[in-house]
């Protein structure tokens, strides 16, 4: 994923923050998923509007004390997982 | 498939939520023209219920037992409920399905918080009012037997199959649903001990529990939810869940009529999220052995007191 790639939440997903974590319900499949605190932080930003991958990395770096390359790796994995499950849309779909 | 004139009318109440339903003449469960849009399947793979659309109606089929037609009436979200017994199915089975399936399905459709499980009222823990604890789990996970063991130890049943929760003055309450107890033969023998006659030891049967297993008479505040683990040989263990874990854990135990109605699904999700942010939820693992039940009760009461 490139810094300039746009990511947006899927319109089929409803999310609820509970005690600092996020639970996602995919209305299409009926499956639900949990996000930890960092995932919840990122999801909350995406819920406001679509962001580029680079924006999200910057946001996490500003919020959490972790090396940028570690953040990039973790977010790559996170969005690969979320995209595979249909919970986020990327690229042209997200614009 | 036609609808015969209803020949009987009845009501089923739950926490003030009333279902009016009518019993039409029995008929064969003919094949439906379309595939079901949803199914309830037991852990053993048995289809317990199938959900169909028929024009504006919903049809809920319990194979071998009854079909329920839910026909929208004039009230927003309201239904006329018409039950057709399958041939050779006893009328009592229909009443059980109305109480334990149709009522909570429609209740949640209307914004309720019905869950599949059992509950008991615990008294004298903190010296305060009675407190309710609920047990959720898959079919045949031991919910009713565990609740029965509590009742036998002096903590009355609130409900044995359908948990009816309301929010009253910002307190979640469990509503009593007194009923005959539906138990498997071995559980009935353990809890009641009068060796009731069972026609089929692989099916639950309603048994007269009498004073041995009392029911609560008034709503009690809900304090804890315990979700029974699937391993029937597990060591006894109780783990407190985070709110997010609890939300994911209780969602499968709700009653949903229309899994394709996104606005209702969304609203139901939010109601359950509110619940899990307030009510402590735990996983509960234990060996399904009647001899273990006293230790399980003791552990639950200890976890209850600790929170």
PDB file of C-alpha atoms in Angstrom, chain A residues 11-19 21-25 27-28 32 35, chain B residues 242-245 247-248 251-252 259 262 265-266 269-270 273-274 276-277:
ATOM      1  CA  UNK A  11     -20.846   1.407   3.922  1.00  0.00           C
ATOM      2  CA  UNK A  12     -21.891  -2.095   5.018  1.00  0.00           C
ATOM      3  CA  UNK A  13     -20.188  -1.773   8.399  1.00  0.00           C
ATOM      4  CA  UNK A  14     -21.503  -0.359  11.665  1.00  0.00           C
ATOM      5  CA  UNK A  15     -19.001   0.296  14.431  1.00  0.00           C
ATOM      6  CA  UNK A  16     -19.264   0.928  18.122  1.00  0.00           C
ATOM      7  CA  UNK A  17     -16.537   1.948  20.508  1.00  0.00           C
ATOM      8  CA  UNK A  18     -16.735   0.110  23.802  1.00  0.00           C
ATOM      9  CA  UNK A  19     -14.231   0.882  26.542  1.00  0.00           C
ATOM     10  CA  UNK A  21     -11.857  -0.767  21.706  1.00  0.00           C
ATOM     11  CA  UNK A  22     -13.952  -0.952  18.572  1.00  0.00           C
ATOM     12  CA  UNK A  23     -16.415  -3.656  17.575  1.00  0.00           C
ATOM     13  CA  UNK A  24     -17.401  -3.779  13.935  1.00  0.00           C
ATOM     14  CA  UNK A  25     -20.506  -5.461  12.584  1.00  0.00           C
ATOM     15  CA  UNK A  27     -24.204  -5.908   7.976  1.00  0.00           C
ATOM     16  CA  UNK A  28     -23.630  -7.798   4.748  1.00  0.00           C
ATOM     17  CA  UNK A  32     -18.363  -9.001  13.785  1.00  0.00           C
ATOM     18  CA  UNK A  35     -10.144  -3.767  16.924  1.00  0.00           C
TER      19      UNK A  35
ATOM     20  CA  UNK B 242     -13.751  -6.671  28.190  1.00  0.00           C
ATOM     21  CA  UNK B 243     -16.786  -4.784  26.932  1.00  0.00           C
ATOM     22  CA  UNK B 244     -15.783  -5.349  23.323  1.00  0.00           C
ATOM     23  CA  UNK B 245     -15.244  -9.077  23.894  1.00  0.00           C
ATOM     24  CA  UNK B 247     -20.406  -7.581  22.806  1.00  0.00           C
ATOM     25  CA  UNK B 248     -19.041 -10.085  20.306  1.00  0.00           C
ATOM     26  CA  UNK B 251     -24.537 -11.167  19.822  1.00  0.00           C
ATOM     27  CA  UNK B 252     -24.961 -14.819  18.707  1.00  0.00           C
ATOM     28  CA  UNK B 259     -30.997 -10.443   9.270  1.00  0.00           C
ATOM     29  CA  UNK B 262     -29.890  -3.265   8.229  1.00  0.00           C
ATOM     30  CA  UNK B 265     -29.593  -4.847  12.889  1.00  0.00           C
ATOM     31  CA  UNK B 266     -27.709  -1.641  13.499  1.00  0.00           C
ATOM     32  CA  UNK B 269     -26.109  -3.918  17.771  1.00  0.00           C
ATOM     33  CA  UNK B 270     -26.143  -0.587  19.559  1.00  0.00           C
ATOM     34  CA  UNK B 273     -23.251  -2.519  23.014  1.00  0.00           C
ATOM     35  CA  UNK B 274     -24.973  -0.363  25.626  1.00  0.00           C
ATOM     36  CA  UNK B 276     -22.162  -4.768  27.616  1.00  0.00           C
ATOM     37  CA  UNK B 277     -20.815  -1.418  28.702  1.00  0.00           C
TER      38      UNK B 277
END
